[in-house]
Amino acid sequence: MLYFTLLKPFSQIFSLCYNKIMNKNISENPQLKESYDELCRLISETTDEEFLKDFFNCLFTETERSDFARRWLLVKEIHNGTAQREIAKKFNMSLCRITRGSRELHKENSAFLRMLEKV
């Protein structure tokens, strides 16, 4: 019993440190940056759409996949000239999310715009 009593504070400290390290942004964590870069490279090399869907189904939850699809949908709507308030109402989205998408779409050399050119 004494073992567990002594172990508990250590476990809590370890947990706090681990969470602090893992909750950093990609730019602050070299391991996360390396993992992200590797993932982007692998996805860019993949040409099999069904395989990529299977991979995304493994990697992301249903909620995360829905969020990605929703973000892409709003970018396409903005690009097509739909008003932000109309998008918010039509798809039950916050104006904050839509505004962020709009800002990204209108940046110089926007990755959103370059991707839309592929559609």
GROMACS .gro file of N, CA, C and O in nm:
model
  476
    1MET      N    1   0.081  -0.118   0.000
    1MET     CA    2   0.000   0.000   0.000
    1MET      C    3   0.087   0.127   0.000
    1MET      O    4   0.055   0.223  -0.066
    2LEU      N    5   0.195   0.123   0.074
    2LEU     CA    6   0.286   0.236   0.080
    2LEU      C    7   0.344   0.266  -0.058
    2LEU      O    8   0.359   0.381  -0.096
    3TYR      N    9   0.367   0.161  -0.135
    3TYR     CA   10   0.420   0.175  -0.271
    3TYR      C   11   0.327   0.262  -0.356
    3TYR      O   12   0.369   0.354  -0.423
    4PHE      N   13   0.197   0.231  -0.352
    4PHE     CA   14   0.100   0.307  -0.430
    4PHE      C   15   0.083   0.449  -0.379
    4PHE      O   16   0.061   0.541  -0.456
    5THR      N   17   0.098   0.467  -0.250
    5THR     CA   18   0.089   0.601  -0.192
    5THR      C   19   0.204   0.688  -0.241
    5THR      O   20   0.185   0.805  -0.273
    6LEU      N   21   0.323   0.629  -0.250
    6LEU     CA   22   0.439   0.703  -0.299
    6LEU      C   23   0.435   0.721  -0.451
    6LEU      O   24   0.482   0.821  -0.504
    7LEU      N   25   0.378   0.625  -0.518
    7LEU     CA   26   0.373   0.627  -0.664
    7LEU      C   27   0.273   0.729  -0.718
    7LEU      O   28   0.295   0.790  -0.821
    8LYS      N   29   0.165   0.751  -0.645
    8LYS     CA   30   0.059   0.839  -0.693
    8LYS      C   31   0.109   0.981  -0.722
    8LYS      O   32   0.083   1.034  -0.830
    9PRO      N   33   0.182   1.048  -0.630
    9PRO     CA   34   0.231   1.183  -0.664
    9PRO      C   35   0.324   1.183  -0.785
    9PRO      O   36   0.317   1.273  -0.868
   10PHE      N   37   0.409   1.083  -0.797
   10PHE     CA   38   0.498   1.073  -0.913
   10PHE      C   39   0.417   1.059  -1.041
   10PHE      O   40   0.444   1.124  -1.142
   11SER      N   41   0.315   0.977  -1.034
   11SER     CA   42   0.229   0.955  -1.149
   11SER      C   43   0.160   1.084  -1.190
   11SER      O   44   0.148   1.115  -1.309
   12GLN      N   45   0.114   1.163  -1.094
   12GLN     CA   46   0.048   1.289  -1.124
   12GLN      C   47   0.145   1.388  -1.187
   12GLN      O   48   0.111   1.458  -1.282
   13ILE      N   49   0.266   1.395  -1.135
   13ILE     CA   50   0.368   1.485  -1.191
   13ILE      C   51   0.402   1.444  -1.333
   13ILE      O   52   0.410   1.525  -1.423
   14PHE      N   53   0.422   1.313  -1.354
   14PHE     CA   54   0.452   1.262  -1.487
   14PHE      C   55   0.340   1.298  -1.585
   14PHE      O   56   0.364   1.344  -1.695
   15SER      N   57   0.217   1.278  -1.540
   15SER     CA   58   0.102   1.307  -1.624
   15SER      C   59   0.096   1.455  -1.662
   15SER      O   60   0.071   1.489  -1.777
   16LEU      N   61   0.121   1.542  -1.567
   16LEU     CA   62   0.121   1.687  -1.595
   16LEU      C   63   0.230   1.724  -1.696
   16LEU      O   64   0.206   1.800  -1.789
   17CYS      N   65   0.350   1.670  -1.675
   17CYS     CA   66   0.461   1.698  -1.767
   17CYS      C   67   0.432   1.645  -1.906
   17CYS      O   68   0.455   1.712  -2.006
   18TYR      N   69   0.382   1.523  -1.913
   18TYR     CA   70   0.352   1.460  -2.042
   18TYR      C   71   0.247   1.543  -2.116
   18TYR      O   72   0.262   1.573  -2.235
   19ASN      N   73   0.141   1.582  -2.045
   19ASN     CA   74   0.035   1.660  -2.108
   19ASN      C   75   0.086   1.796  -2.154
   19ASN      O   76   0.048   1.845  -2.259
   20LYS      N   77   0.176   1.856  -2.077
   20LYS     CA   78   0.232   1.985  -2.115
   20LYS      C   79   0.314   1.971  -2.244
   20LYS      O   80   0.307   2.055  -2.333
   21ILE      N   81   0.391   1.865  -2.255
   21ILE     CA   82   0.472   1.842  -2.375
   21ILE      C   83   0.384   1.810  -2.494
   21ILE      O   84   0.401   1.865  -2.603
   22MET      N   85   0.286   1.723  -2.476
   22MET     CA   86   0.205   1.677  -2.589
   22MET      C   87   0.102   1.780  -2.635
   22MET      O   88   0.051   1.771  -2.745
   23ASN      N   89   0.069   1.877  -2.551
   23ASN     CA   90  -0.029   1.977  -2.589
   23ASN      C   91   0.032   2.098  -2.658
   23ASN      O   92  -0.037   2.194  -2.688
   24LYS      N   93   0.161   2.095  -2.683
   24LYS     CA   94   0.225   2.205  -2.755
   24LYS      C   95   0.182   2.201  -2.900
   24LYS      O   96   0.144   2.098  -2.955
   25ASN      N   97   0.192   2.317  -2.963
   25ASN     CA   98   0.164   2.325  -3.106
   25ASN      C   99   0.273   2.253  -3.184
   25ASN      O  100   0.383   2.233  -3.134
   26ILE      N  101   0.242   2.220  -3.306
   26ILE     CA  102   0.338   2.150  -3.391
   26ILE      C  103   0.468   2.228  -3.401
   26ILE      O  104   0.577   2.170  -3.396
   27SER      N  105   0.458   2.359  -3.414
   27SER     CA  106   0.579   2.441  -3.430
   27SER      C  107   0.666   2.440  -3.305
   27SER      O  108   0.784   2.472  -3.312
   28GLU      N  109   0.611   2.402  -3.190
   28GLU     CA  110   0.686   2.401  -3.065
   28GLU      C  111   0.740   2.264  -3.028
   28GLU      O  112   0.813   2.250  -2.932
   29ASN      N  113   0.701   2.162  -3.104
   29ASN     CA  114   0.738   2.026  -3.070
   29ASN      C  115   0.800   1.958  -3.193
   29ASN      O  116   0.729   1.923  -3.287
   30PRO      N  117   0.933   1.939  -3.192
   30PRO     CA  118   1.000   1.879  -3.309
   30PRO      C  119   0.945   1.742  -3.348
   30PRO      O  120   0.937   1.710  -3.466
   31GLN      N  121   0.906   1.662  -3.250
   31GLN     CA  122   0.852   1.529  -3.281
   31GLN      C  123   0.719   1.540  -3.354
   31GLN      O  124   0.693   1.468  -3.449
   32LEU      N  125   0.634   1.633  -3.309
   32LEU     CA  126   0.507   1.652  -3.377
   32LEU      C  127   0.528   1.708  -3.517
   32LEU      O  128   0.460   1.668  -3.611
   33LYS      N  129   0.620   1.801  -3.532
   33LYS     CA  130   0.649   1.858  -3.664
   33LYS      C  131   0.698   1.750  -3.760
   33LYS      O  132   0.652   1.741  -3.873
   34GLU      N  133   0.788   1.666  -3.712
   34GLU     CA  134   0.840   1.558  -3.796
   34GLU      C  135   0.728   1.462  -3.834
   34GLU      O  136   0.717   1.420  -3.950
   35SER      N  137   0.642   1.430  -3.740
   35SER     CA  138   0.531   1.339  -3.766
   35SER      C  139   0.433   1.401  -3.866
   35SER      O  140   0.386   1.335  -3.959
   36TYR      N  141   0.404   1.529  -3.848
   36TYR     CA  142   0.313   1.601  -3.937
   36TYR      C  143   0.371   1.607  -4.079
   36TYR      O  144   0.301   1.579  -4.177
   37ASP      N  145   0.497   1.641  -4.089
   37ASP     CA  146   0.564   1.648  -4.220
   37ASP      C  147   0.561   1.513  -4.289
   37ASP      O  148   0.535   1.503  -4.410
   38GLU      N  149   0.589   1.407  -4.214
   38GLU     CA  150   0.588   1.272  -4.271
   38GLU      C  151   0.447   1.237  -4.321
   38GLU      O  152   0.432   1.184  -4.431
   39LEU      N  153   0.348   1.270  -4.241
   39LEU     CA  154   0.210   1.241  -4.279
   39LEU      C  155   0.171   1.316  -4.406
   39LEU      O  156   0.111   1.257  -4.497
   40CYS      N  157   0.207   1.443  -4.415
   40CYS     CA  158   0.177   1.521  -4.536
   40CYS      C  159   0.246   1.462  -4.658
   40CYS      O  160   0.186   1.452  -4.765
   41ARG      N  161   0.371   1.421  -4.641
   41ARG     CA  162   0.446   1.361  -4.753
   41ARG      C  163   0.378   1.232  -4.799
   41ARG      O  164   0.356   1.211  -4.919
   42LEU      N  165   0.341   1.147  -4.704
   42LEU     CA  166   0.278   1.019  -4.740
   42LEU      C  167   0.144   1.040  -4.810
   42LEU      O  168   0.113   0.972  -4.909
   43ILE      N  169   0.066   1.134  -4.759
   43ILE     CA  170  -0.063   1.162  -4.821
   43ILE      C  171  -0.044   1.217  -4.962
   43ILE      O  172  -0.115   1.179  -5.055
   44SER      N  173   0.055   1.304  -4.980
   44SER     CA  174   0.078   1.362  -5.112
   44SER      C  175   0.124   1.257  -5.214
   44SER      O  176   0.103   1.273  -5.333
   45GLU      N  177   0.184   1.150  -5.166
   45GLU     CA  178   0.231   1.044  -5.255
   45GLU      C  179   0.123   0.941  -5.285
   45GLU      O  180   0.142   0.855  -5.372
   46THR      N  181   0.011   0.948  -5.216
   46THR     CA  182  -0.094   0.849  -5.231
   46THR      C  183  -0.189   0.888  -5.344
   46THR      O  184  -0.241   0.999  -5.345
   47THR      N  185  -0.209   0.797  -5.437
   47THR     CA  186  -0.298   0.825  -5.550
   47THR      C  187  -0.425   0.741  -5.545
   47THR      O  188  -0.516   0.762  -5.624
   48ASP      N  189  -0.432   0.647  -5.454
   48ASP     CA  190  -0.547   0.558  -5.442
   48ASP      C  191  -0.649   0.620  -5.347
   48ASP      O  192  -0.632   0.622  -5.225
   49GLU      N  193  -0.758   0.674  -5.404
   49GLU     CA  194  -0.859   0.744  -5.325
   49GLU      C  195  -0.924   0.654  -5.220
   49GLU      O  196  -0.948   0.697  -5.107
   50GLU      N  197  -0.955   0.531  -5.255
   50GLU     CA  198  -1.019   0.439  -5.158
   50GLU      C  199  -0.925   0.409  -5.041
   50GLU      O  200  -0.968   0.402  -4.926
   51PHE      N  201  -0.797   0.388  -5.073
   51PHE     CA  202  -0.699   0.366  -4.966
   51PHE      C  203  -0.691   0.487  -4.873
   51PHE      O  204  -0.687   0.474  -4.751
   52LEU      N  205  -0.690   0.606  -4.932
   52LEU     CA  206  -0.683   0.729  -4.853
   52LEU      C  207  -0.806   0.744  -4.764
   52LEU      O  208  -0.795   0.782  -4.647
   53LYS      N  209  -0.923   0.711  -4.816
   53LYS     CA  210  -1.045   0.714  -4.734
   53LYS      C  211  -1.034   0.616  -4.618
   53LYS      O  212  -1.070   0.649  -4.504
   54ASP      N  213  -0.987   0.496  -4.646
   54ASP     CA  214  -0.968   0.397  -4.539
   54ASP      C  215  -0.870   0.447  -4.435
   54ASP      O  216  -0.892   0.432  -4.314
   55PHE      N  217  -0.762   0.509  -4.481
   55PHE     CA  218  -0.661   0.563  -4.389
   55PHE      C  219  -0.720   0.674  -4.302
   55PHE      O  220  -0.702   0.676  -4.181
   56PHE      N  221  -0.795   0.766  -4.364
   56PHE     CA  222  -0.858   0.873  -4.288
   56PHE      C  223  -0.960   0.817  -4.189
   56PHE      O  224  -0.975   0.868  -4.077
   57ASN      N  225  -1.032   0.712  -4.228
   57ASN     CA  226  -1.127   0.648  -4.136
   57ASN      C  227  -1.056   0.590  -4.015
   57ASN      O  228  -1.113   0.587  -3.905
   58CYS      N  229  -0.935   0.542  -4.034
   58CYS     CA  230  -0.856   0.489  -3.921
   58CYS      C  231  -0.797   0.602  -3.837
   58CYS      O  232  -0.793   0.594  -3.714
   59LEU      N  233  -0.749   0.705  -3.903
   59LEU     CA  234  -0.676   0.813  -3.836
   59LEU      C  235  -0.768   0.910  -3.762
   59LEU      O  236  -0.734   0.956  -3.653
   60PHE      N  237  -0.884   0.940  -3.820
   60PHE     CA  238  -0.974   1.042  -3.765
   60PHE      C  239  -1.104   0.981  -3.718
   60PHE      O  240  -1.152   0.885  -3.776
   61THR      N  241  -1.163   1.043  -3.616
   61THR     CA  242  -1.295   1.001  -3.571
   61THR      C  243  -1.399   1.050  -3.671
   61THR      O  244  -1.371   1.136  -3.755
   62GLU      N  245  -1.519   0.999  -3.660
   62GLU     CA  246  -1.629   1.044  -3.745
   62GLU      C  247  -1.651   1.195  -3.729
   62GLU      O  248  -1.670   1.266  -3.828
   63THR      N  249  -1.642   1.243  -3.608
   63THR     CA  250  -1.659   1.386  -3.581
   63THR      C  251  -1.550   1.468  -3.649
   63THR      O  252  -1.577   1.573  -3.709
   64GLU      N  253  -1.426   1.421  -3.641
   64GLU     CA  254  -1.315   1.492  -3.706
   64GLU      C  255  -1.331   1.493  -3.857
   64GLU      O  256  -1.308   1.596  -3.922
   65ARG      N  257  -1.372   1.380  -3.915
   65ARG     CA  258  -1.394   1.375  -4.060
   65ARG      C  259  -1.508   1.468  -4.101
   65ARG      O  260  -1.498   1.537  -4.203
   66SER      N  261  -1.612   1.472  -4.021
   66SER     CA  262  -1.724   1.563  -4.050
   66SER      C  263  -1.678   1.708  -4.043
   66SER      O  264  -1.719   1.791  -4.124
   67ASP      N  265  -1.591   1.738  -3.946
   67ASP     CA  266  -1.540   1.874  -3.931
   67ASP      C  267  -1.457   1.914  -4.054
   67ASP      O  268  -1.471   2.024  -4.106
   68PHE      N  269  -1.372   1.823  -4.102
   68PHE     CA  270  -1.292   1.851  -4.222
   68PHE      C  271  -1.384   1.876  -4.342
   68PHE      O  272  -1.365   1.971  -4.417
   69ALA      N  273  -1.483   1.790  -4.358
   69ALA     CA  274  -1.575   1.803  -4.472
   69ALA      C  275  -1.653   1.934  -4.462
   69ALA      O  276  -1.674   2.003  -4.564
   70ARG      N  277  -1.695   1.969  -4.341
   70ARG     CA  278  -1.769   2.094  -4.319
   70ARG      C  279  -1.682   2.216  -4.353
   70ARG      O  280  -1.726   2.310  -4.415
   71ARG      N  281  -1.556   2.212  -4.312
   71ARG     CA  282  -1.464   2.323  -4.342
   71ARG      C  283  -1.444   2.337  -4.494
   71ARG      O  284  -1.442   2.448  -4.547
   72TRP      N  285  -1.428   2.225  -4.561
   72TRP     CA  286  -1.408   2.230  -4.707
   72TRP      C  287  -1.535   2.281  -4.775
   72TRP      O  288  -1.529   2.360  -4.869
   73LEU      N  289  -1.650   2.238  -4.725
   73LEU     CA  290  -1.777   2.284  -4.780
   73LEU      C  291  -1.790   2.435  -4.768
   73LEU      O  292  -1.828   2.503  -4.864
   74LEU      N  293  -1.755   2.490  -4.653
   74LEU     CA  294  -1.768   2.635  -4.636
   74LEU      C  295  -1.670   2.711  -4.725
   74LEU      O  296  -1.704   2.816  -4.778
   75VAL      N  297  -1.550   2.658  -4.745
   75VAL     CA  298  -1.453   2.723  -4.834
   75VAL      C  299  -1.509   2.726  -4.977
   75VAL      O  300  -1.501   2.829  -5.044
   76LYS      N  301  -1.567   2.617  -5.021
   76LYS     CA  302  -1.626   2.614  -5.156
   76LYS      C  303  -1.743   2.711  -5.167
   76LYS      O  304  -1.757   2.779  -5.269
   77GLU      N  305  -1.823   2.721  -5.064
   77GLU     CA  306  -1.937   2.813  -5.064
   77GLU      C  307  -1.889   2.959  -5.071
   77GLU      O  308  -1.943   3.039  -5.147
   78ILE      N  309  -1.788   2.991  -4.991
   78ILE     CA  310  -1.732   3.127  -4.993
   78ILE      C  311  -1.677   3.157  -5.132
   78ILE      O  312  -1.701   3.264  -5.188
   79HIS      N  313  -1.604   3.062  -5.187
   79HIS     CA  314  -1.545   3.080  -5.320
   79HIS      C  315  -1.652   3.101  -5.427
   79HIS      O  316  -1.631   3.176  -5.523
   80ASN      N  317  -1.767   3.038  -5.409
   80ASN     CA  318  -1.877   3.052  -5.505
   80ASN      C  319  -1.958   3.180  -5.482
   80ASN      O  320  -2.055   3.204  -5.554
   81GLY      N  321  -1.920   3.259  -5.381
   81GLY     CA  322  -1.985   3.387  -5.359
   81GLY      C  323  -2.101   3.387  -5.261
   81GLY      O  324  -2.171   3.487  -5.248
   82THR      N  325  -2.124   3.276  -5.194
   82THR     CA  326  -2.231   3.270  -5.096
   82THR      C  327  -2.197   3.358  -4.976
   82THR      O  328  -2.084   3.355  -4.928
   83ALA      N  329  -2.293   3.435  -4.929
   83ALA     CA  330  -2.272   3.525  -4.815
   83ALA      C  331  -2.245   3.442  -4.689
   83ALA      O  332  -2.302   3.335  -4.670
   84GLN      N  333  -2.160   3.498  -4.603
   84GLN     CA  334  -2.122   3.426  -4.481
   84GLN      C  335  -2.243   3.395  -4.393
   84GLN      O  336  -2.254   3.285  -4.339
   85ARG      N  337  -2.334   3.490  -4.379
   85ARG     CA  338  -2.453   3.466  -4.295
   85ARG      C  339  -2.541   3.357  -4.354
   85ARG      O  340  -2.602   3.278  -4.282
   86GLU      N  341  -2.547   3.351  -4.486
   86GLU     CA  342  -2.625   3.246  -4.552
   86GLU      C  343  -2.560   3.109  -4.529
   86GLU      O  344  -2.630   3.010  -4.503
   87ILE      N  345  -2.428   3.103  -4.535
   87ILE     CA  346  -2.357   2.977  -4.508
   87ILE      C  347  -2.383   2.934  -4.364
   87ILE      O  348  -2.411   2.817  -4.338
   88ALA      N  349  -2.374   3.029  -4.271
   88ALA     CA  350  -2.395   2.998  -4.129
   88ALA      C  351  -2.533   2.939  -4.107
   88ALA      O  352  -2.549   2.839  -4.036
   89LYS      N  353  -2.633   3.000  -4.170
   89LYS     CA  354  -2.770   2.953  -4.153
   89LYS      C  355  -2.792   2.819  -4.224
   89LYS      O  356  -2.850   2.726  -4.168
   90LYS      N  357  -2.743   2.810  -4.346
   90LYS     CA  358  -2.765   2.691  -4.429
   90LYS      C  359  -2.701   2.565  -4.369
   90LYS      O  360  -2.758   2.457  -4.375
   91PHE      N  361  -2.580   2.581  -4.311
   91PHE     CA  362  -2.506   2.464  -4.263
   91PHE      C  363  -2.488   2.464  -4.112
   91PHE      O  364  -2.409   2.384  -4.059
   92ASN      N  365  -2.556   2.555  -4.042
   92ASN     CA  366  -2.549   2.562  -3.896
   92ASN      C  367  -2.404   2.574  -3.848
   92ASN      O  368  -2.356   2.494  -3.769
   93MET      N  369  -2.335   2.675  -3.900
   93MET     CA  370  -2.194   2.699  -3.866
   93MET      C  371  -2.182   2.836  -3.801
   93MET      O  372  -2.260   2.927  -3.828
   94SER      N  373  -2.077   2.851  -3.719
   94SER     CA  374  -2.052   2.979  -3.656
   94SER      C  375  -1.989   3.075  -3.756
   94SER      O  376  -1.914   3.034  -3.845
   95LEU      N  377  -2.021   3.203  -3.741
   95LEU     CA  378  -1.961   3.305  -3.827
   95LEU      C  379  -1.809   3.311  -3.807
   95LEU      O  380  -1.735   3.340  -3.900
   96CYS      N  381  -1.765   3.281  -3.685
   96CYS     CA  382  -1.621   3.281  -3.655
   96CYS      C  383  -1.548   3.180  -3.744
   96CYS      O  384  -1.445   3.210  -3.803
   97ARG      N  385  -1.601   3.060  -3.753
   97ARG     CA  386  -1.541   2.956  -3.836
   97ARG      C  387  -1.542   2.997  -3.983
   97ARG      O  388  -1.444   2.978  -4.056
   98ILE      N  389  -1.652   3.054  -4.026
   98ILE     CA  390  -1.665   3.095  -4.165
   98ILE      C  391  -1.569   3.209  -4.197
   98ILE      O  392  -1.504   3.210  -4.302
   99THR      N  393  -1.557   3.305  -4.105
   99THR     CA  394  -1.465   3.417  -4.124
   99THR      C  395  -1.322   3.368  -4.135
   99THR      O  396  -1.245   3.416  -4.219
  100ARG      N  397  -1.285   3.272  -4.052
  100ARG     CA  398  -1.149   3.217  -4.059
  100ARG      C  399  -1.125   3.156  -4.196
  100ARG      O  400  -1.022   3.177  -4.260
  101GLY      N  401  -1.221   3.078  -4.245
  101GLY     CA  402  -1.209   3.017  -4.377
  101GLY      C  403  -1.197   3.122  -4.486
  101GLY      O  404  -1.118   3.109  -4.580
  102SER      N  405  -1.275   3.228  -4.472
  102SER     CA  406  -1.272   3.336  -4.571
  102SER      C  407  -1.136   3.406  -4.572
  102SER      O  408  -1.081   3.435  -4.679
  103ARG      N  409  -1.083   3.433  -4.452
  103ARG     CA  410  -0.950   3.497  -4.443
  103ARG      C  411  -0.844   3.410  -4.509
  103ARG      O  412  -0.759   3.459  -4.583
  104GLU      N  413  -0.848   3.280  -4.481
  104GLU     CA  414  -0.749   3.188  -4.541
  104GLU      C  415  -0.764   3.183  -4.693
  104GLU      O  416  -0.665   3.180  -4.764
  105LEU      N  417  -0.886   3.185  -4.739
  105LEU     CA  418  -0.912   3.178  -4.883
  105LEU      C  419  -0.861   3.302  -4.956
  105LEU      O  420  -0.812   3.293  -5.069
  106HIS      N  421  -0.865   3.415  -4.889
  106HIS     CA  422  -0.826   3.541  -4.954
  106HIS      C  423  -0.681   3.581  -4.930
  106HIS      O  424  -0.637   3.686  -4.977
  107LYS      N  425  -0.605   3.497  -4.862
  107LYS     CA  426  -0.462   3.525  -4.844
  107LYS      C  427  -0.390   3.513  -4.978
  107LYS      O  428  -0.430   3.434  -5.064
  108GLU      N  429  -0.281   3.588  -4.989
  108GLU     CA  430  -0.199   3.577  -5.108
  108GLU      C  431  -0.143   3.435  -5.117
  108GLU      O  432  -0.098   3.379  -5.018
  109ASN      N  433  -0.150   3.376  -5.235
  109ASN     CA  434  -0.100   3.240  -5.259
  109ASN      C  435  -0.171   3.138  -5.169
  109ASN      O  436  -0.109   3.045  -5.117
  110SER      N  437  -0.302   3.156  -5.150
  110SER     CA  438  -0.383   3.071  -5.060
  110SER      C  439  -0.380   2.924  -5.101
  110SER      O  440  -0.405   2.890  -5.217
  111ALA      N  441  -0.352   2.839  -5.005
  111ALA     CA  442  -0.355   2.695  -5.030
  111ALA      C  443  -0.498   2.651  -5.061
  111ALA      O  444  -0.520   2.559  -5.142
  112PHE      N  445  -0.597   2.715  -4.999
  112PHE     CA  446  -0.736   2.684  -5.029
  112PHE      C  447  -0.766   2.711  -5.177
  112PHE      O  448  -0.824   2.628  -5.245
  113LEU      N  449  -0.724   2.827  -5.223
  113LEU     CA  450  -0.749   2.864  -5.362
  113LEU      C  451  -0.677   2.770  -5.459
  113LEU      O  452  -0.735   2.725  -5.559
  114ARG      N  453  -0.554   2.735  -5.425
  114ARG     CA  454  -0.479   2.641  -5.511
  114ARG      C  455  -0.547   2.505  -5.514
  114ARG      O  456  -0.551   2.437  -5.617
  115MET      N  457  -0.603   2.463  -5.401
  115MET     CA  458  -0.673   2.333  -5.397
  115MET      C  459  -0.804   2.340  -5.474
  115MET      O  460  -0.840   2.245  -5.544
  116LEU      N  461  -0.873   2.454  -5.464
  116LEU     CA  462  -0.998   2.470  -5.538
  116LEU      C  463  -0.975   2.463  -5.690
  116LEU      O  464  -1.063   2.419  -5.764
  117GLU      N  465  -0.858   2.506  -5.733
  117GLU     CA  466  -0.825   2.499  -5.876
  117GLU      C  467  -0.816   2.354  -5.925
  117GLU      O  468  -0.828   2.327  -6.043
  118LYS      N  469  -0.795   2.261  -5.832
  118LYS     CA  470  -0.786   2.119  -5.869
  118LYS      C  471  -0.921   2.052  -5.883
  118LYS      O  472  -0.931   1.943  -5.936
  119VAL      N  473  -1.026   2.118  -5.828
  119VAL     CA  474  -1.160   2.058  -5.829
  119VAL      C  475  -1.217   2.061  -5.968
  119VAL      O  476  -1.204   2.151  -6.043
   0.00000   0.00000   0.00000
